[in-house]
PDB file of C-alpha atoms and ligand atoms in Angstrom:
ATOM      1  CA  MET A   5      20.568 -17.398  -3.317  1.00 45.00           C
ATOM      2  CA  LYS A   6      23.544 -17.259  -0.456  1.00 46.00           C
ATOM      3  CA  ARG A   7      22.899 -14.742   2.429  1.00 47.00           C
ATOM      4  CA  LYS A   8      26.340 -13.139   1.687  1.00 41.00           C
ATOM      5  CA  ASP A   9      25.458 -12.337  -2.011  1.00 46.00           C
ATOM      6  CA  PHE A  10      21.867 -10.924  -0.781  1.00 49.00           C
ATOM      7  CA  LEU A  11      23.762  -8.523   1.383  1.00 42.00           C
ATOM      8  CA  LEU A  12      26.125  -7.637  -1.073  1.00 39.00           C
ATOM      9  CA  ARG A  13      23.310  -6.958  -3.595  1.00 46.00           C
ATOM     10  CA  THR A  14      21.422  -5.107  -0.933  1.00 45.00           C
ATOM     11  CA  GLY A  15      24.286  -3.384   0.712  1.00 41.00           C
ATOM     12  CA  GLY A  16      24.195  -4.997   3.815  1.00 39.00           C
ATOM     13  CA  VAL A  17      27.777  -5.416   4.040  1.00 37.00           C
ATOM     14  CA  CYS A  18      28.449  -2.043   3.320  1.00 36.00           C
ATOM     15  CA  ALA A  19      29.659  -1.335   7.175  1.00 33.00           C
ATOM     16  CA  GLY A  20      31.920  -4.050   7.264  1.00 31.00           C
ATOM     17  CA  ILE A  21      34.133  -3.016   4.117  1.00 31.00           C
ATOM     18  CA  ALA A  22      33.673   1.107   5.585  1.00 31.00           C
ATOM     19  CA  LEU A  23      37.496   1.110   6.311  1.00 31.00           C
ATOM     20  CA  LEU A  24      38.350   0.253   2.678  1.00 32.00           C
ATOM     21  CA  PRO A  25      37.132   3.184   0.669  1.00 33.00           C
ATOM     22  CA  THR A  26      37.721   2.010  -2.867  1.00 33.00           C
ATOM     23  CA  LEU A  27      35.704  -1.062  -2.310  1.00 35.00           C
ATOM     24  CA  SER A  28      32.780   0.894  -1.018  1.00 35.00           C
ATOM     25  CA  CYS A  29      29.300   0.426  -2.133  1.00 36.00           C
ATOM     26  CA  SER A  30      28.435   3.719  -1.805  1.00 39.00           C
ATOM     27  CA  ARG A  31      28.889   4.400  -5.598  1.00 41.00           C
ATOM     28  CA  PRO A  32      29.098   8.350  -5.524  1.00 45.00           C
ATOM     29  CA  ARG A  33      27.275  10.126  -7.977  1.00 52.00           C
ATOM     30  CA  GLY A  34      29.448  13.233  -7.731  1.00 63.00           C
ATOM     31  CA  ASN A  35      26.980  14.829  -5.532  1.00 76.00           C
ATOM     32  CA  LYS A  36      24.458  15.324  -8.231  1.00 89.00           C
ATOM     33  CA  PRO A  37      20.950  16.449  -6.484  1.00 96.00           C
ATOM     34  CA  PHE A  38      18.438  13.842  -6.984  1.00 98.00           C
ATOM     35  CA  GLU A  39      15.735  14.613  -9.555  1.00 97.00           C
ATOM     36  CA  LEU A  40      12.137  13.639  -9.957  1.00 98.00           C
ATOM     37  CA  PRO A  41      12.066  10.356 -12.404  1.00 97.00           C
ATOM     38  CA  LYS A  42      10.069  10.812 -15.324  1.00 95.00           C
ATOM     39  CA  LEU A  43       6.349   9.423 -15.202  1.00 96.00           C
ATOM     40  CA  GLY A  44       6.060   6.570 -17.786  1.00 92.00           C
ATOM     41  CA  PHE A  45       2.476   7.610 -18.531  1.00 96.00           C
ATOM     42  CA  ALA A  46      -0.176  10.374 -18.497  1.00 97.00           C
ATOM     43  CA  PHE A  47      -1.897  11.449 -15.321  1.00 98.00           C
ATOM     44  CA  ASP A  48      -5.069  10.080 -16.710  1.00 97.00           C
ATOM     45  CA  ALA A  49      -3.743   6.671 -17.798  1.00 97.00           C
ATOM     46  CA  LEU A  50      -5.035   5.086 -14.545  1.00 96.00           C
ATOM     47  CA  GLU A  51      -8.653   6.492 -14.498  1.00 95.00           C
ATOM     48  CA  PRO A  52     -11.079   5.562 -12.942  1.00 95.00           C
ATOM     49  CA  ASN A  53      -8.942   3.693 -10.262  1.00 96.00           C
ATOM     50  CA  ILE A  54      -6.791   6.662  -9.720  1.00 97.00           C
ATOM     51  CA  ASP A  55      -8.064   9.908 -10.970  1.00 97.00           C
ATOM     52  CA  ALA A  56      -5.897  12.264 -13.117  1.00 98.00           C
ATOM     53  CA  LEU A  57      -5.780  15.161 -10.476  1.00 98.00           C
ATOM     54  CA  THR A  58      -4.889  12.806  -7.457  1.00 98.00           C
ATOM     55  CA  MET A  59      -2.214  11.715  -9.808  1.00 98.00           C
ATOM     56  CA  GLU A  60      -0.906  14.958 -10.835  1.00 98.00           C
ATOM     57  CA  ILE A  61      -0.863  16.456  -7.401  1.00 98.00           C
ATOM     58  CA  HIS A  62       0.669  13.307  -5.901  1.00 98.00           C
ATOM     59  CA  TYR A  63       3.573  13.346  -8.621  1.00 98.00           C
ATOM     60  CA  THR A  64       4.038  17.139  -8.955  1.00 98.00           C
ATOM     61  CA  LYS A  65       3.640  18.335  -5.111  1.00 98.00           C
ATOM     62  CA  HIS A  66       4.191  15.521  -2.921  1.00 98.00           C
ATOM     63  CA  HIS A  67       6.886  13.485  -4.723  1.00 98.00           C
ATOM     64  CA  ALA A  68       8.812  16.552  -6.034  1.00 98.00           C
ATOM     65  CA  GLY A  69       8.566  17.864  -2.358  1.00 98.00           C
ATOM     66  CA  TYR A  70      10.224  14.903  -1.064  1.00 98.00           C
ATOM     67  CA  VAL A  71      12.941  15.326  -3.775  1.00 98.00           C
ATOM     68  CA  LYS A  72      13.488  18.922  -3.059  1.00 98.00           C
ATOM     69  CA  LYS A  73      13.800  18.390   0.556  1.00 98.00           C
ATOM     70  CA  LEU A  74      15.848  15.402   0.211  1.00 98.00           C
ATOM     71  CA  ASN A  75      18.449  17.383  -1.469  1.00 98.00           C
ATOM     72  CA  ALA A  76      18.356  20.069   0.973  1.00 98.00           C
ATOM     73  CA  ALA A  77      18.558  17.598   4.003  1.00 98.00           C
ATOM     74  CA  LEU A  78      21.824  16.084   2.404  1.00 98.00           C
ATOM     75  CA  GLU A  79      23.450  19.089   1.899  1.00 96.00           C
ATOM     76  CA  LYS A  80      25.317  18.699   5.003  1.00 93.00           C
ATOM     77  CA  HIS A  81      24.552  15.031   5.743  1.00 97.00           C
ATOM     78  CA  SER A  82      27.346  12.179   5.874  1.00 97.00           C
ATOM     79  CA  LEU A  83      25.193  10.029   3.311  1.00 97.00           C
ATOM     80  CA  ARG A  84      25.321  12.849   0.536  1.00 97.00           C
ATOM     81  CA  GLY A  85      26.613  11.391  -2.674  1.00 96.00           C
ATOM     82  CA  GLU A  86      25.433   7.982  -2.007  1.00 97.00           C
ATOM     83  CA  THR A  87      22.685   6.071  -3.832  1.00 97.00           C
ATOM     84  CA  ILE A  88      19.093   6.283  -3.072  1.00 98.00           C
ATOM     85  CA  MET A  89      19.116   2.778  -2.180  1.00 98.00           C
ATOM     86  CA  ASP A  90      22.311   3.098   0.083  1.00 98.00           C
ATOM     87  CA  ILE A  91      21.100   5.950   1.740  1.00 98.00           C
ATOM     88  CA  CYS A  92      17.768   4.014   2.661  1.00 98.00           C
ATOM     89  CA  ARG A  93      19.797   0.742   3.956  1.00 98.00           C
ATOM     90  CA  LYS A  94      22.114   3.301   6.018  1.00 98.00           C
ATOM     91  CA  ILE A  95      19.636   5.942   7.754  1.00 98.00           C
ATOM     92  CA  THR A  96      18.736   5.511  11.310  1.00 98.00           C
ATOM     93  CA  ASN A  97      15.867   7.155  12.988  1.00 96.00           C
ATOM     94  CA  LYS A  98      17.981   9.315  15.172  1.00 97.00           C
ATOM     95  CA  VAL A  99      16.785  12.855  15.250  1.00 96.00           C
ATOM     96  CA  GLU A 100      19.686  14.153  13.093  1.00 96.00           C
ATOM     97  CA  ASP A 101      18.546  11.652  10.401  1.00 98.00           C
ATOM     98  CA  VAL A 102      14.938  12.488  10.275  1.00 98.00           C
ATOM     99  CA  ALA A 103      14.907  14.688   7.663  1.00 98.00           C
ATOM    100  CA  VAL A 104      16.892  12.446   5.339  1.00 98.00           C
ATOM    101  CA  LEU A 105      15.012   9.142   6.468  1.00 98.00           C
ATOM    102  CA  ASN A 106      11.520  10.785   5.757  1.00 98.00           C
ATOM    103  CA  ASN A 107      12.459  12.295   2.219  1.00 98.00           C
ATOM    104  CA  ALA A 108      14.553   9.675   1.073  1.00 98.00           C
ATOM    105  CA  GLY A 109      11.981   7.318   2.204  1.00 98.00           C
ATOM    106  CA  GLY A 110       9.489   9.477   0.141  1.00 98.00           C
ATOM    107  CA  HIS A 111      11.590   9.631  -2.950  1.00 98.00           C
ATOM    108  CA  TYR A 112      12.473   5.545  -3.309  1.00 98.00           C
ATOM    109  CA  ASN A 113       8.902   4.748  -2.088  1.00 98.00           C
ATOM    110  CA  HIS A 114       7.295   6.828  -4.842  1.00 98.00           C
ATOM    111  CA  SER A 115       9.614   6.199  -7.458  1.00 98.00           C
ATOM    112  CA  LEU A 116       8.984   2.462  -7.300  1.00 98.00           C
ATOM    113  CA  PHE A 117       5.244   3.135  -6.910  1.00 98.00           C
ATOM    114  CA  TRP A 118       5.080   4.801 -10.344  1.00 98.00           C
ATOM    115  CA  GLU A 119       7.291   2.131 -12.185  1.00 97.00           C
ATOM    116  CA  ILE A 120       4.865  -0.740 -10.591  1.00 96.00           C
ATOM    117  CA  LEU A 121       1.798   1.095 -11.784  1.00 95.00           C
ATOM    118  CA  GLN A 122       2.751   1.606 -15.482  1.00 85.00           C
ATOM    119  CA  PRO A 123      -0.272   0.878 -17.615  1.00 88.00           C
ATOM    120  CA  LYS A 124       0.111  -2.435 -19.826  1.00 86.00           C
ATOM    121  CA  GLY A 125       1.898  -5.155 -18.594  1.00 83.00           C
ATOM    122  CA  ALA A 126       0.964  -8.453 -17.306  1.00 83.00           C
ATOM    123  CA  LYS A 127      -1.921  -8.615 -14.921  1.00 87.00           C
ATOM    124  CA  ALA A 128      -1.144 -11.508 -12.807  1.00 95.00           C
ATOM    125  CA  PRO A 129       2.281 -12.974 -11.664  1.00 97.00           C
ATOM    126  CA  GLU A 130       4.224 -15.068 -14.277  1.00 96.00           C
ATOM    127  CA  GLY A 131       7.002 -17.479 -14.353  1.00 97.00           C
ATOM    128  CA  LYS A 132       9.365 -17.621 -11.036  1.00 98.00           C
ATOM    129  CA  LEU A 133       7.500 -14.930  -9.356  1.00 98.00           C
ATOM    130  CA  ALA A 134       4.097 -16.614  -9.912  1.00 98.00           C
ATOM    131  CA  LYS A 135       5.677 -20.056  -8.478  1.00 98.00           C
ATOM    132  CA  GLN A 136       7.404 -18.041  -5.405  1.00 98.00           C
ATOM    133  CA  ILE A 137       4.073 -16.763  -4.473  1.00 98.00           C
ATOM    134  CA  ASN A 138       2.396 -20.079  -4.758  1.00 98.00           C
ATOM    135  CA  LYS A 139       5.285 -21.212  -2.633  1.00 98.00           C
ATOM    136  CA  ASP A 140       5.276 -18.678  -0.041  1.00 98.00           C
ATOM    137  CA  PHE A 141       1.219 -17.764   0.065  1.00 98.00           C
ATOM    138  CA  GLY A 142      -0.263 -20.671  -1.003  1.00 98.00           C
ATOM    139  CA  SER A 143      -2.026 -19.002  -3.878  1.00 98.00           C
ATOM    140  CA  PHE A 144      -2.127 -15.724  -5.636  1.00 98.00           C
ATOM    141  CA  GLU A 145      -5.515 -15.230  -4.176  1.00 97.00           C
ATOM    142  CA  ASN A 146      -3.922 -15.517  -0.622  1.00 98.00           C
ATOM    143  CA  PHE A 147      -1.095 -13.386  -1.542  1.00 98.00           C
ATOM    144  CA  THR A 148      -3.621 -10.599  -2.574  1.00 98.00           C
ATOM    145  CA  LYS A 149      -5.853 -10.828   0.702  1.00 98.00           C
ATOM    146  CA  GLU A 150      -2.588 -10.879   2.883  1.00 98.00           C
ATOM    147  CA  PHE A 151      -1.181  -7.663   1.173  1.00 98.00           C
ATOM    148  CA  ALA A 152      -4.707  -6.011   1.122  1.00 98.00           C
ATOM    149  CA  GLN A 153      -5.076  -6.452   4.671  1.00 98.00           C
ATOM    150  CA  ALA A 154      -1.742  -5.345   5.436  1.00 98.00           C
ATOM    151  CA  ALA A 155      -2.481  -2.146   3.404  1.00 98.00           C
ATOM    152  CA  ALA A 156      -5.949  -1.749   5.138  1.00 98.00           C
ATOM    153  CA  THR A 157      -4.498  -1.786   8.526  1.00 98.00           C
ATOM    154  CA  VAL A 158      -1.650   0.583   8.632  1.00 98.00           C
ATOM    155  CA  PHE A 159      -2.610   3.057  11.161  1.00 97.00           C
ATOM    156  CA  GLY A 160      -2.330   6.947   9.687  1.00 96.00           C
ATOM    157  CA  SER A 161       0.165   7.097   6.851  1.00 98.00           C
ATOM    158  CA  GLY A 162       2.068   4.380   5.499  1.00 98.00           C
ATOM    159  CA  TRP A 163       3.300   1.722   3.044  1.00 98.00           C
ATOM    160  CA  ALA A 164       2.669  -2.000   2.709  1.00 98.00           C
ATOM    161  CA  TRP A 165       4.991  -4.134   0.683  1.00 98.00           C
ATOM    162  CA  LEU A 166       5.795  -7.441  -0.980  1.00 98.00           C
ATOM    163  CA  ALA A 167       9.467  -7.713  -0.508  1.00 98.00           C
ATOM    164  CA  VAL A 168      12.237 -10.249  -0.992  1.00 98.00           C
ATOM    165  CA  ASP A 169      14.004 -11.863   2.041  1.00 98.00           C
ATOM    166  CA  ALA A 170      17.771 -12.918   2.308  1.00 96.00           C
ATOM    167  CA  LYS A 171      16.857 -16.375   1.239  1.00 96.00           C
ATOM    168  CA  GLY A 172      14.865 -15.383  -1.912  1.00 97.00           C
ATOM    169  CA  GLY A 173      11.683 -15.537  -0.274  1.00 98.00           C
ATOM    170  CA  LEU A 174       8.576 -13.266  -0.539  1.00 98.00           C
ATOM    171  CA  PHE A 175       7.085 -11.567   2.317  1.00 98.00           C
ATOM    172  CA  VAL A 176       4.576  -9.294   2.978  1.00 98.00           C
ATOM    173  CA  THR A 177       4.980  -6.182   5.672  1.00 98.00           C
ATOM    174  CA  SER A 178       3.750  -2.778   6.319  1.00 98.00           C
ATOM    175  CA  THR A 179       5.801   0.412   7.297  1.00 98.00           C
ATOM    176  CA  HIS A 180       4.639   4.078   8.814  1.00 98.00           C
ATOM    177  CA  ASN A 181       5.000   7.196   7.344  1.00 98.00           C
ATOM    178  CA  GLN A 182       7.992   6.912   4.474  1.00 98.00           C
ATOM    179  CA  GLU A 183       9.674   3.892   5.649  1.00 98.00           C
ATOM    180  CA  ASN A 184      10.484   1.026   3.840  1.00 98.00           C
ATOM    181  CA  PRO A 185      11.974  -2.643   4.021  1.00 98.00           C
ATOM    182  CA  LEU A 186      15.483  -1.464   3.088  1.00 98.00           C
ATOM    183  CA  MET A 187      15.619   0.438   6.158  1.00 98.00           C
ATOM    184  CA  LYS A 188      17.506  -2.064   8.353  1.00 98.00           C
ATOM    185  CA  ASN A 189      18.421   0.371  11.203  1.00 98.00           C
ATOM    186  CA  VAL A 190      14.573   1.466  11.506  1.00 98.00           C
ATOM    187  CA  VAL A 191      12.249  -1.312  10.647  1.00 98.00           C
ATOM    188  CA  ASP A 192      11.743  -4.905  11.749  1.00 95.00           C
ATOM    189  CA  LYS A 193      11.436  -7.071   8.617  1.00 97.00           C
ATOM    190  CA  ILE A 194      14.049  -6.343   6.006  1.00 98.00           C
ATOM    191  CA  GLY A 195      14.112  -6.774   2.513  1.00 98.00           C
ATOM    192  CA  LEU A 196      13.968  -5.464  -1.345  1.00 98.00           C
ATOM    193  CA  PRO A 197      10.592  -4.286  -2.036  1.00 98.00           C
ATOM    194  CA  VAL A 198       9.215  -5.369  -5.166  1.00 98.00           C
ATOM    195  CA  LEU A 199       5.713  -3.659  -4.920  1.00 98.00           C
ATOM    196  CA  GLY A 200       4.240  -1.148  -2.585  1.00 98.00           C
ATOM    197  CA  ILE A 201       1.078   0.688  -2.024  1.00 98.00           C
ATOM    198  CA  ASP A 202       0.906   4.194  -0.579  1.00 98.00           C
ATOM    199  CA  VAL A 203      -1.801   4.099   1.846  1.00 98.00           C
ATOM    200  CA  TRP A 204      -1.206   7.936   2.927  1.00 98.00           C
ATOM    201  CA  GLU A 205      -4.529   9.673   2.617  1.00 97.00           C
ATOM    202  CA  HIS A 206      -2.858  11.945  -0.252  1.00 97.00           C
ATOM    203  CA  ALA A 207      -2.997   8.769  -2.414  1.00 98.00           C
ATOM    204  CA  TYR A 208      -6.725   8.399  -2.533  1.00 98.00           C
ATOM    205  CA  TYR A 209      -8.519  10.989  -0.422  1.00 97.00           C
ATOM    206  CA  LEU A 210      -9.978  13.138  -3.392  1.00 97.00           C
ATOM    207  CA  HIS A 211     -11.695  10.134  -5.492  1.00 97.00           C
ATOM    208  CA  TYR A 212     -12.176   7.784  -2.319  1.00 97.00           C
ATOM    209  CA  GLN A 213     -12.551   9.902   0.569  1.00 97.00           C
ATOM    210  CA  ASN A 214     -12.444   7.541   3.641  1.00 97.00           C
ATOM    211  CA  ARG A 215     -12.980   4.420   1.581  1.00 97.00           C
ATOM    212  CA  ARG A 216      -9.324   3.102   1.717  1.00 98.00           C
ATOM    213  CA  LYS A 217     -10.410  -0.606   0.960  1.00 98.00           C
ATOM    214  CA  GLU A 218     -12.110   0.232  -2.232  1.00 98.00           C
ATOM    215  CA  TYR A 219      -8.705   2.270  -3.420  1.00 98.00           C
ATOM    216  CA  ILE A 220      -6.603  -0.860  -2.417  1.00 98.00           C
ATOM    217  CA  THR A 221      -8.985  -3.165  -4.224  1.00 97.00           C
ATOM    218  CA  ASN A 222      -8.672  -0.929  -7.392  1.00 96.00           C
ATOM    219  CA  PHE A 223      -5.091  -0.609  -6.766  1.00 97.00           C
ATOM    220  CA  MET A 224      -4.560  -4.273  -7.266  1.00 96.00           C
ATOM    221  CA  LYS A 225      -6.047  -3.989 -10.806  1.00 95.00           C
ATOM    222  CA  LEU A 226      -3.639  -1.746 -11.808  1.00 96.00           C
ATOM    223  CA  ILE A 227      -0.127  -3.509 -10.858  1.00 97.00           C
ATOM    224  CA  ASN A 228       1.996  -4.271 -13.886  1.00 96.00           C
ATOM    225  CA  TRP A 229       3.282  -7.657 -12.550  1.00 97.00           C
ATOM    226  CA  GLU A 230       5.611  -7.682 -15.668  1.00 96.00           C
ATOM    227  CA  ILE A 231       7.744  -5.111 -13.788  1.00 96.00           C
ATOM    228  CA  VAL A 232       7.154  -6.696 -10.549  1.00 98.00           C
ATOM    229  CA  GLY A 233       8.671  -9.937 -12.011  1.00 97.00           C
ATOM    230  CA  SER A 234      11.836  -8.411 -13.444  1.00 97.00           C
ATOM    231  CA  LYS A 235      12.037  -6.997  -9.993  1.00 98.00           C
ATOM    232  CA  PHE A 236      12.047 -10.153  -8.279  1.00 98.00           C
ATOM    233  CA  LEU A 237      14.171 -11.742 -10.802  1.00 98.00           C
ATOM    234  CA  ASN A 238      16.761  -9.112 -10.332  1.00 96.00           C
ATOM    235  CA  ALA A 239      16.514  -9.949  -6.812  1.00 96.00           C
ATOM    236  CA  ILE A 240      17.191 -13.547  -7.196  1.00 96.00           C
ATOM    237  CA  THR A 241      19.767 -13.737  -9.633  1.00 91.00           C
TER     238      THR A 241
HETATM  239 MN1  MN3 B  27       2.284   9.563  -1.614  1.00 95.83          MN
END
């Protein structure tokens, strides 16, 4: 994929056409507030790897909290009305942006997390995604090791990601707090996330306590590779 196409798709050229409001890629949503996305499965659907109580609290308290606080933080913010992805792409870590940064990240990251965890679906990458993983990591096993290592070594709260770069290649990275690889003004490695693991303690502590590695191992069994694969195809075509 050409770099320009990637930037267009990921919003990287928005700044360049800021003077042409009719061409803006902000796609205003009529300032409708963000809503908690519907969960595609029951709270207990991921048992025993992710327990029902963790799921329920994570979704109804944590994610719902990010959505509520995001809407409040956007009330008087210039990014109000933009899509969640464009907000992530444009946000900075300046003091006046922090509330939007944390809660837009919280909303985007968790929405992706629930999507790729949906029960059923392929249990290993297939097709173009499988080929690209082999190309960029050597093998699926190597990818798994690198991803698990990135997740295990996040200091404090954060996420590990599989993301697509400007050339359509895949890379593993990790971010702090609710940051993600879309946030080009905030993080070093920029790309479009296709898979993410939440390693905040609220994601696993009730069931795993301090055993983050065990949570990561079991999370790997839950990934719906069909959905990750379609996200990858969307990113490169
Ligand atoms: Mn979380």
